[in-house]
Structures are given as C-alpha cells and as structure tokens.
Short mmCIF file of C-alpha atoms in Angstrom, two decimals:
data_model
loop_
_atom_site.label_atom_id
_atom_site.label_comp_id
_atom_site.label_asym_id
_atom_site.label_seq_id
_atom_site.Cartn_x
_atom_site.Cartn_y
_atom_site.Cartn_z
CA UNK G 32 166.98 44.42 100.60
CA UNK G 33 167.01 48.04 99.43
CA UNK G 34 169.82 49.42 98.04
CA UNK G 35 170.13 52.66 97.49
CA UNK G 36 171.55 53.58 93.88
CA UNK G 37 171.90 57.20 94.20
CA UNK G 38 172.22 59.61 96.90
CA UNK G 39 170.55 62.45 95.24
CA UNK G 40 167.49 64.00 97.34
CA UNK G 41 164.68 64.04 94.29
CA UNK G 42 165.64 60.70 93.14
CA UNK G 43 164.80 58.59 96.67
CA UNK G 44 161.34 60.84 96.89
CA UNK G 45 160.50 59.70 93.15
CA UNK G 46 161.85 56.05 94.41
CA UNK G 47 159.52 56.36 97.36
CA UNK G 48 156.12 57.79 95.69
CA UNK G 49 156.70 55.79 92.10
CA UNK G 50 153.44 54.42 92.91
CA UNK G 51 151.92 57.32 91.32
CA UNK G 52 154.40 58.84 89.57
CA UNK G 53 154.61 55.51 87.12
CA UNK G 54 151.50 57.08 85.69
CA UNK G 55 152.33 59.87 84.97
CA UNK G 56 152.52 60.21 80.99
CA UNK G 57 153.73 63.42 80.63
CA UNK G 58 155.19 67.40 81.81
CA UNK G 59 151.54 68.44 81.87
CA UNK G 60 150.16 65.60 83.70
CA UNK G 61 152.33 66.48 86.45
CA UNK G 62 151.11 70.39 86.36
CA UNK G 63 147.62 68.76 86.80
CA UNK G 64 149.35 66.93 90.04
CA UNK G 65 150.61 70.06 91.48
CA UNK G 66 147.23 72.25 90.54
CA UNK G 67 145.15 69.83 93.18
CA UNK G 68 148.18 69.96 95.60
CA UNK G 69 149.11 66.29 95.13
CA UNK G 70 153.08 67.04 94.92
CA UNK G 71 153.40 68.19 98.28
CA UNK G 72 156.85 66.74 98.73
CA UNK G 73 158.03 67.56 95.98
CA UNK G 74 157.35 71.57 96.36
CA UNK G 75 161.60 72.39 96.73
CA UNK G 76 161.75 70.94 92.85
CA UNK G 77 161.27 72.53 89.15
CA UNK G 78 158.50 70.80 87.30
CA UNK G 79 161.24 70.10 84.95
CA UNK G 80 163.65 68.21 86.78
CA UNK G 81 161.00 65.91 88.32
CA UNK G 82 159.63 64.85 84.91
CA UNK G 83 163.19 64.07 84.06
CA UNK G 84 163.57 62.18 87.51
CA UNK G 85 160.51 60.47 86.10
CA UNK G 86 161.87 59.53 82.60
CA UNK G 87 165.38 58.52 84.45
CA UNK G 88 163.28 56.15 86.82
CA UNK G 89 161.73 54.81 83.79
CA UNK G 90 164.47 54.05 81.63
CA UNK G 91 165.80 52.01 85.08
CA UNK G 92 162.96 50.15 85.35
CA UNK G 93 162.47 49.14 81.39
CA UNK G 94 165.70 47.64 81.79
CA UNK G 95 165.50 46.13 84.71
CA UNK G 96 162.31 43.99 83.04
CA UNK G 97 164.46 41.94 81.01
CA UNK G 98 165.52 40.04 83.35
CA UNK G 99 163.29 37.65 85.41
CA UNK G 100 165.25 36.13 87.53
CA UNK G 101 168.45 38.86 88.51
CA UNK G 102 170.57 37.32 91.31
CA UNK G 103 169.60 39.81 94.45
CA UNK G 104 172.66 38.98 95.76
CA UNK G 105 174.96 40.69 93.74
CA UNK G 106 174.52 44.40 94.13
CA UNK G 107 174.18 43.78 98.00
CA UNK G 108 177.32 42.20 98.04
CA UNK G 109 178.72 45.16 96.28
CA UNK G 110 177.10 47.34 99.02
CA UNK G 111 178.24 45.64 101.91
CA UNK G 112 181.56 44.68 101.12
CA UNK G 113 182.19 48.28 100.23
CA UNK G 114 180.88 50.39 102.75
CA UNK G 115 183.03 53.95 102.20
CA UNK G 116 181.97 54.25 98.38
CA UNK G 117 177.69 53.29 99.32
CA UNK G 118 175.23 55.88 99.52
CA UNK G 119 173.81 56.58 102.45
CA UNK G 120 170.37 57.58 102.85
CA UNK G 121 167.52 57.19 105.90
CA UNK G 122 167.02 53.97 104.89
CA UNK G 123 170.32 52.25 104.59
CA UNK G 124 172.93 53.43 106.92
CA UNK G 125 176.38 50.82 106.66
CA UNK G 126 179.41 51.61 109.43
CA UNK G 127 182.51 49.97 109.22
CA UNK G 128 184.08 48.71 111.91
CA UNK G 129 187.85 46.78 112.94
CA UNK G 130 187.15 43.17 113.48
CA UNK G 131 188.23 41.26 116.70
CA UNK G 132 191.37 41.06 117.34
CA UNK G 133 191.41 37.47 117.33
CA UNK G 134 189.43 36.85 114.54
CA UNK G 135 191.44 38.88 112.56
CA UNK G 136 193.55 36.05 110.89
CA UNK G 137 189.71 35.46 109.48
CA UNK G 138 187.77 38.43 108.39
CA UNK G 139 188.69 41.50 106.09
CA UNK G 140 186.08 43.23 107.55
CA UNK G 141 182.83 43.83 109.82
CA UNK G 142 180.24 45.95 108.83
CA UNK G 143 177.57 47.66 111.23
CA UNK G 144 174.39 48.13 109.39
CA UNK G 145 172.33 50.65 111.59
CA UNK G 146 169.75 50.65 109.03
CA UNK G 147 168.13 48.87 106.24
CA UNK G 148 165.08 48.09 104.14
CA UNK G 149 163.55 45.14 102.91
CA UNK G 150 160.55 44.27 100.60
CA UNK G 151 158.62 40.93 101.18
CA UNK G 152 156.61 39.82 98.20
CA UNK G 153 153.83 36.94 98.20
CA UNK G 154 154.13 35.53 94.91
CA UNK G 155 152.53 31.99 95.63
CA UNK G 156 152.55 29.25 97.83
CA UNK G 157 154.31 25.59 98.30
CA UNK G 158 153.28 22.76 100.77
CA UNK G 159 155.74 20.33 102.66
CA UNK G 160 159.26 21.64 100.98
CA UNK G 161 160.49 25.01 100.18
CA UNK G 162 161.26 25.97 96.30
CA UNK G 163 164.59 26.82 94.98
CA UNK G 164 165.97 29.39 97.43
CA UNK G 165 167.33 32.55 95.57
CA UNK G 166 169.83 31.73 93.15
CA UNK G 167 168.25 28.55 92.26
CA UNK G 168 165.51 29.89 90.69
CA UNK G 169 166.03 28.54 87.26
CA UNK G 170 165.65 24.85 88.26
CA UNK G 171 162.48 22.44 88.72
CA UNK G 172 162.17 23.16 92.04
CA UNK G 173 160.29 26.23 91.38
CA UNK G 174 157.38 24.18 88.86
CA UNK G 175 156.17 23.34 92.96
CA UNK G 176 154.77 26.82 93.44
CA UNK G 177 151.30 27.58 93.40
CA UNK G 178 150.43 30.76 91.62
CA UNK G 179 148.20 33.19 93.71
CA UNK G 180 145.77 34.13 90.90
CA UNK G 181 144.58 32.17 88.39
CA UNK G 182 146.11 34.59 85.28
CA UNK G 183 149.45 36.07 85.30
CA UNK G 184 149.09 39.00 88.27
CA UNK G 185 150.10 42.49 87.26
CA UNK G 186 150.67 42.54 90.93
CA UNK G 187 151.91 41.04 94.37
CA UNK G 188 151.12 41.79 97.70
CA UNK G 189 154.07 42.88 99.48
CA UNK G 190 155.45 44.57 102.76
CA UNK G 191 158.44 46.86 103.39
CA UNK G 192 160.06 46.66 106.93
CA UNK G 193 162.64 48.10 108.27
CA UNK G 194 165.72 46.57 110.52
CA UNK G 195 169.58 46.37 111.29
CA UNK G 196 172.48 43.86 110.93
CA UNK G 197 175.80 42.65 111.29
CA UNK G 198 178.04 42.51 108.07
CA UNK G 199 181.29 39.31 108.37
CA UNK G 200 183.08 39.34 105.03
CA UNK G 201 186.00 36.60 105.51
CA UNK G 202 189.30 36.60 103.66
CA UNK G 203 189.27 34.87 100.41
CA UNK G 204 193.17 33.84 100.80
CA UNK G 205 192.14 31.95 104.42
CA UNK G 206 188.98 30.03 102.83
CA UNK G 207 190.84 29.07 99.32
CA UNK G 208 193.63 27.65 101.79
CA UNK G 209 191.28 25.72 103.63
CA UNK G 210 189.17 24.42 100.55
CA UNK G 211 192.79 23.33 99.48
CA UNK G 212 193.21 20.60 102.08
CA UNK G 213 192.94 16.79 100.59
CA UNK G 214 189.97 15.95 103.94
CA UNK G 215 187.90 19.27 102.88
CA UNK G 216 188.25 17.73 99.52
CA UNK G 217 187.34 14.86 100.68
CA UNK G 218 184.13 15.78 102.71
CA UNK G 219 183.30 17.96 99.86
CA UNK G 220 182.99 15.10 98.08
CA UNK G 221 180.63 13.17 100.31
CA UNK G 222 178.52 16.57 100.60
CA UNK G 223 178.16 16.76 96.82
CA UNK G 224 177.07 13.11 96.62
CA UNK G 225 174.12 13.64 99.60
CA UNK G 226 172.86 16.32 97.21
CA UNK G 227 172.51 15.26 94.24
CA UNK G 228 170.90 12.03 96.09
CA UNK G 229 168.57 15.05 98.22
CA UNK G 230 167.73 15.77 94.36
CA UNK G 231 167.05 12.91 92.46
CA UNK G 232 164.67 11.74 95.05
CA UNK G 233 162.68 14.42 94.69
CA UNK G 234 162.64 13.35 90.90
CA UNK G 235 164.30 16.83 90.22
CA UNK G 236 166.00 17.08 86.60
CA UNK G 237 170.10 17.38 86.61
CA UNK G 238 170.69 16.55 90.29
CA UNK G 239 174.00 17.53 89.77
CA UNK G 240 173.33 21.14 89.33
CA UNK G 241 173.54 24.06 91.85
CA UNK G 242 175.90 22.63 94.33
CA UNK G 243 176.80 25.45 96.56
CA UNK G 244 179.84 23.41 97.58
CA UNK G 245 181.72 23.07 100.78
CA UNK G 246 182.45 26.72 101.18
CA UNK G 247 179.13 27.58 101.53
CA UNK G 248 178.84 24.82 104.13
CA UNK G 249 181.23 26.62 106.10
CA UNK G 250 179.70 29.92 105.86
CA UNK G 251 176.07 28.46 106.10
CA UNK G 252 177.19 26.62 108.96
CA UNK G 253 179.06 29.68 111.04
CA UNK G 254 175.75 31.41 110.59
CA UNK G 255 173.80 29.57 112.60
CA UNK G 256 176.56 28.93 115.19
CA UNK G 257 176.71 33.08 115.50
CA UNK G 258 173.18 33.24 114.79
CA UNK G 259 172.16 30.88 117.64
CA UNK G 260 174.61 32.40 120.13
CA UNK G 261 173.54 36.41 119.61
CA UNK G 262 169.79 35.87 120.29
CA UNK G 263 170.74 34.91 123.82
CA UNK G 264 171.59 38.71 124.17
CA UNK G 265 170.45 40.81 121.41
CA UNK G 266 166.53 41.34 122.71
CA UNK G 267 165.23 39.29 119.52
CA UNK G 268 164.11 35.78 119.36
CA UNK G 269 165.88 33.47 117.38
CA UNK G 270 163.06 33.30 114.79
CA UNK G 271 163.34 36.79 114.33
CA UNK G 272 166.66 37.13 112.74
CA UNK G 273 167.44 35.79 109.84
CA UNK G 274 170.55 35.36 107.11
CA UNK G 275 171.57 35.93 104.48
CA UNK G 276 174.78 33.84 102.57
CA UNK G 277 177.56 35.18 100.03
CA UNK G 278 179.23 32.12 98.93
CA UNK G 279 180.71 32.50 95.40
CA UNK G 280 183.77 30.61 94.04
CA UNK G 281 186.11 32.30 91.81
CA UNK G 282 184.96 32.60 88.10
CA UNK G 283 181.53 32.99 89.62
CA UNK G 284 179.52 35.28 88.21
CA UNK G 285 179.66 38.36 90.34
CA UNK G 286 183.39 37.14 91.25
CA UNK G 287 184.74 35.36 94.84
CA UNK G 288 182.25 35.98 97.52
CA UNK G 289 182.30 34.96 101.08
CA UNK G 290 180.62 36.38 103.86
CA UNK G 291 177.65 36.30 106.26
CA UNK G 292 174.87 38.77 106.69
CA UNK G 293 172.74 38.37 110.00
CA UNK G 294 169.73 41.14 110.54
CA UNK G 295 166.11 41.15 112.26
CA UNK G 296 163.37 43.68 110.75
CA UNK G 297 160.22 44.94 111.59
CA UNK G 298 157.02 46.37 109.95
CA UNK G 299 157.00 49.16 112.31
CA UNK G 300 157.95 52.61 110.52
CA UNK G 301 161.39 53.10 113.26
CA UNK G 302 162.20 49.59 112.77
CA UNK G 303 164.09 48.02 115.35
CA UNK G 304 166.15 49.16 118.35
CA UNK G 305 169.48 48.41 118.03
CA UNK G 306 170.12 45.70 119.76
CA UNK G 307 171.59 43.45 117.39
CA UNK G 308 174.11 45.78 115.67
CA UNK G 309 175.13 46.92 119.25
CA UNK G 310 176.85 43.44 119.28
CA UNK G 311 178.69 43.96 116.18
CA UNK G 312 181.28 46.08 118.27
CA UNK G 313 184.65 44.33 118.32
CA UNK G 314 184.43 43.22 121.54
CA UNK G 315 181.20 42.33 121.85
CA UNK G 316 181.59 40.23 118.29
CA UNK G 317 184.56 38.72 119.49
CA UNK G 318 183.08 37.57 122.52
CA UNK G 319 179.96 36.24 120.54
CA UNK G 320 182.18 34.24 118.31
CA UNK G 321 184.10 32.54 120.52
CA UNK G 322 181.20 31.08 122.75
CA UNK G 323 179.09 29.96 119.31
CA UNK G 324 182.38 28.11 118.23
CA UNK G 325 182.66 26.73 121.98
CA UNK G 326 178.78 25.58 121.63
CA UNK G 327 179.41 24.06 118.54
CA UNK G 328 182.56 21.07 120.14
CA UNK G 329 179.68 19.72 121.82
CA UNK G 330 176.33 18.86 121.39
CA UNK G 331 173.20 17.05 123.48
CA UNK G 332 172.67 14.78 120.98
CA UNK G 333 176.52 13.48 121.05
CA UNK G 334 177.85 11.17 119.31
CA UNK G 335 174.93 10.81 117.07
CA UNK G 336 175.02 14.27 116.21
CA UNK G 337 178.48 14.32 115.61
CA UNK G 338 178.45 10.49 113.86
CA UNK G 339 176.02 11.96 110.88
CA UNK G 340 177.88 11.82 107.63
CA UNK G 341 176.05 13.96 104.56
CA UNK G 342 173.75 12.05 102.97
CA UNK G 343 172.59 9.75 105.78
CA UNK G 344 169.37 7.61 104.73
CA UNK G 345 169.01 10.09 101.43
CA UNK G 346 166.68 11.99 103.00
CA UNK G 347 169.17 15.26 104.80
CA UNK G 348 172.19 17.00 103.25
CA UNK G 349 173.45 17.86 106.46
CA UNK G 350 176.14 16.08 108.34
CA UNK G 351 177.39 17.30 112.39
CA UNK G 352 173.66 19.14 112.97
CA UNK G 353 170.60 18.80 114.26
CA UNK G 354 168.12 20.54 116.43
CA UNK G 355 170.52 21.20 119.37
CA UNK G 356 173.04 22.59 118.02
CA UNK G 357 172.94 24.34 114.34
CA UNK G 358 168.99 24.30 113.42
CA UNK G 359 167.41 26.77 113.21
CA UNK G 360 163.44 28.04 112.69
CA UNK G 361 162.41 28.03 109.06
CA UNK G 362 161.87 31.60 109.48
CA UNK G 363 165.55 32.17 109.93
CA UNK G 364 167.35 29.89 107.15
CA UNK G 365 167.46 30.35 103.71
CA UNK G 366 168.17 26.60 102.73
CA UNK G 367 166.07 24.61 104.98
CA UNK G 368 168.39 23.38 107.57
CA UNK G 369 170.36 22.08 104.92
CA UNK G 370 174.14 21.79 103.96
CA UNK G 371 175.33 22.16 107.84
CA UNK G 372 177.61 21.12 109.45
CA UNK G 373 179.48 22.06 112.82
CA UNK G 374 182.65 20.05 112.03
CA UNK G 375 183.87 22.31 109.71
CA UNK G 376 183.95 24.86 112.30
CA UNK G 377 185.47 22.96 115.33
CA UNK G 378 186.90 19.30 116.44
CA UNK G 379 183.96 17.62 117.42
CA UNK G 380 183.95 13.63 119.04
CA UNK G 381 183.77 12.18 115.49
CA UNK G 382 185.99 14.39 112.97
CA UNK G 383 188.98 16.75 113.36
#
C-alpha cells in the first residue's frame, strides 16, 4: 500500500513519472526532456527544483536498497493509526471517525479510508502451500518459491490499483488484560504447540520461530468474522476484499500494534465506489459487528466445528473454524486460513 511521504505537489509528480526520471543523469539531460516537450507536467516547475526533486528521490531510494526484506507493515501502521498528522494526497485519503458506541470499551479508533493505492508485484511462483506471508520472510518457507527468470530480474511485473477500507485499531490496555487471563494462557499454549507441529512437518528449520501468538489469533480471527459479515452488504464479493493484520506485542519492533485493516481494490483508474467505507459509519459498523459476533456462537458444522482444538491431526493450526463460519477465499487471507479461531471472540458449545 502507498503511502504517501510528503505532501508537496512536485514530489508525488516525480513519485508518479520516476519511470523516466530515474534516468535522468543530469540538469542538462532534463533541458533535453523539456526541448522535445516530454515534461509536460511538470511545466509550473524551475528546471532547478525538479533536478533537486530528482536527486532527493534518489538519495530515498539508495537507502531504501539496503534493506531486502523492510517490514511493509510498519509505516502503514504509522499512517493509519495516525490519521490527523498523514498527508493527504489523490491517492490516499484517511477520515477519522467515533467508533460505536458499544464497541467503545474496545477500539481507540476507526478510520475511513476513502482512498488508497496498492502495488501488486509477481516475483515468482509456489505450488500447493503459500510462502512465508509478510513478516516471515526471513525463514525457509520462502526457499519454496520459484523464481520467474532464470537470472536475477532487474525487474517484476506489477499492477497498481486503486480501492477503499475500513481502519479498527483496538485498545492495547483491553487486549493486554485479556492476554493476562490464566485460559488465554492456556490456549495460547496449545496454539503455539499446533504450530510449531504445522512447521516441523513441513521439515521447516526452528519450528519454534515466528509465532504470531494468541493476539493475533484474536485479531486474525475478528477479521474474518467482520470480513464475512460486510460482503453481505457492501456490493463486493467476499473474494474481493481482503486484510490486512497489525498484531505486535510490546518490545516488538515497531512497538504494540493491534488492529485490523479490511479494503477491496480495483485496476480501474477511479477505483471502487464506496461501498465498503460507507459501512465504516458508526452505526453502520456497529451494526456489522454485532451480527459477525452473533454468526460466530454458532456454526453448521456444530459441535465439530466448535470441538477442534489447535493442532488437530498436525495438519491445521486452527481451532473453532472451518468453512462455515471463519474461512475465507485464499484471495482474502493473508495466512492461509490459519491461526483462527471463533472462540476467542464468543461462547461457543465447546469453550467459554
């Protein structure tokens, strides 16, 4: 997802054509530019101040090159969960908004995002199982890709569409309370043991690592509860919206992060229509919220839904979900249906 580092006019047009600007070597390069009429947009600005756009770009993008593997999640975190001090721009439009009334025990905060950008790159391809999703991509799982070129690509194919979301940041007090009780300790427990069982028979090294932990669980697991209810109303089909998951403990990198970000996109140049962020309005949300958590007491597939501990037969990390209640298309998740689980969220027929 784009997000927008500067609010300055000339800087988002040199952000938007640096696919010919990279080139450019030097001041009289660009003269050259302008002579065959090839800096059309750009005809309100000094020669001088877009070569030092240029060079400011540049000096951005050298550094951003040592490092491979940045967590994405970060600076969008930063975006979201501070809406009043984020640039605004065409692209990326964030409105704050009071969250339900009842909910309010719960969230700090909702966040309307009327707007945003997001860049899809095709860097290879896996068969069966997904890789590491995105902050997991220092581990094995990633040795399962399959590069698209034979040599190291100076390039990707990619997209850019454009969409809207709904922003749920939940108070870190109410979720450090609830990790605090000795049966979330104790189901923790069982969740951490299903993966690092999920792991080692996949013959991945240090099965231990990158445990998301129960808070994610709960977040992960709210997501597709909300996710699941909203596409009964929104105008978009469930495989068209998708999620995204802050879940950081304190002493994280990037410090305590919990919160839920649920948005659909589209390749056309307008992007959507609204329709999902429409729903972000308190009442609406509140409404929303209460019939996903409703959903979730009960499922079809009760009591075996319910009766799934984590872990079960070492082949799911998962426990209260399954296709009629929390799963969603692989389109939609970013951990594969895994680490779910509705009796976090509600008293189902098995667990409190």
């Amino acid at each position: 997802i784009s997000i927008p580092t500067t609010a300055e006019k000339l800087d988002l047009l040199v952000t938007e054509s640096w696919g010919q600007l990279s080139r450019v070597e030097s001041p009289e390069e660009l003269a050259h530019l302008e002579k065959w009429g090839m800096l059309k947009a750009f005809v309100e600005f000094s020669l001088v101040d877009l070569w030092n756009a240029i060079l400011k770009r540049k000096e951005i993008q050298d550094a951003a090159e040592g490092n491979d593997h940045p967590n994405l999640l970060l600076p969008e975190w930063a975006a979201f969960s501070n809406p009043e001090t984020q640039h605004q721009t065409p692209d990326f439009k964030l409105k704050p908004v009071e969250p339900p009334e009842k909910y309010r025990d719960v969230f700090s905060q909702v966040v309307l995002i009327d707007r945003l950008r997001e860049v899809r790159a095709l860097v290879g391809f896996t068969r069966i199982d997904s890789p590491g999703e995105m902050a997991d991509t220092d581990e094995e799982e990633t040795l399962v890709i399959s590069p698209i070129s034979r040599k190291k690509p100076g390039w990707v194919p990619a997209i850019e569409v454009r969409g809207e979301g709904i922003f749920l940041q939940f108070k870190e007090e109410e979720i450090l309370k609830w990790l605090a009780k000795s049966a979330v300790k104790n189901w923790d427990r069982m969740f951490f043991q299903a993966h690092a069982e999920w792991r080692k028979n996949r013959m991945i090294e240090k099965p231990e690592a990158n445990y998301p932990g129960l808070r994610y669980v709960l977040l992960h697991s709210f997501s597709h509860a909300l996710m699941r209810q909203i596409a009964m109303e929104c105008g978009y089909t469930q495989a068209s919206i998708r999620e995204r998951i802050y879940s950081n403990n304190p002493g994280q990198s990037g410090g305590p992060m919990a919160g839920i970000l649920l948005y659909t996109s589209a390749p056309d140049s307008e992007g959507t229509l609204g329709g999902l962020v429409s729903l972000g309005e308190p009442q609406n949300l509140s409404r929303h919220i209460e019939a996903a958590l409703e959903s979730c007491s009960l499922c079809a597939s009760d009591p075996t839904c319910a009766e799934h501990m984590p872990g079960y037969g070492a082949s799911t990390v998962h426990a209260a979900a399954c296709h009629s209640c929390l799963f969603s298309p692989e389109t939609s998740c970013e951990k594969g249906n895994r680490y779910l689980d509705r009796s976090v969220l509600v008293a189902t027929v098995n667990h409190e």
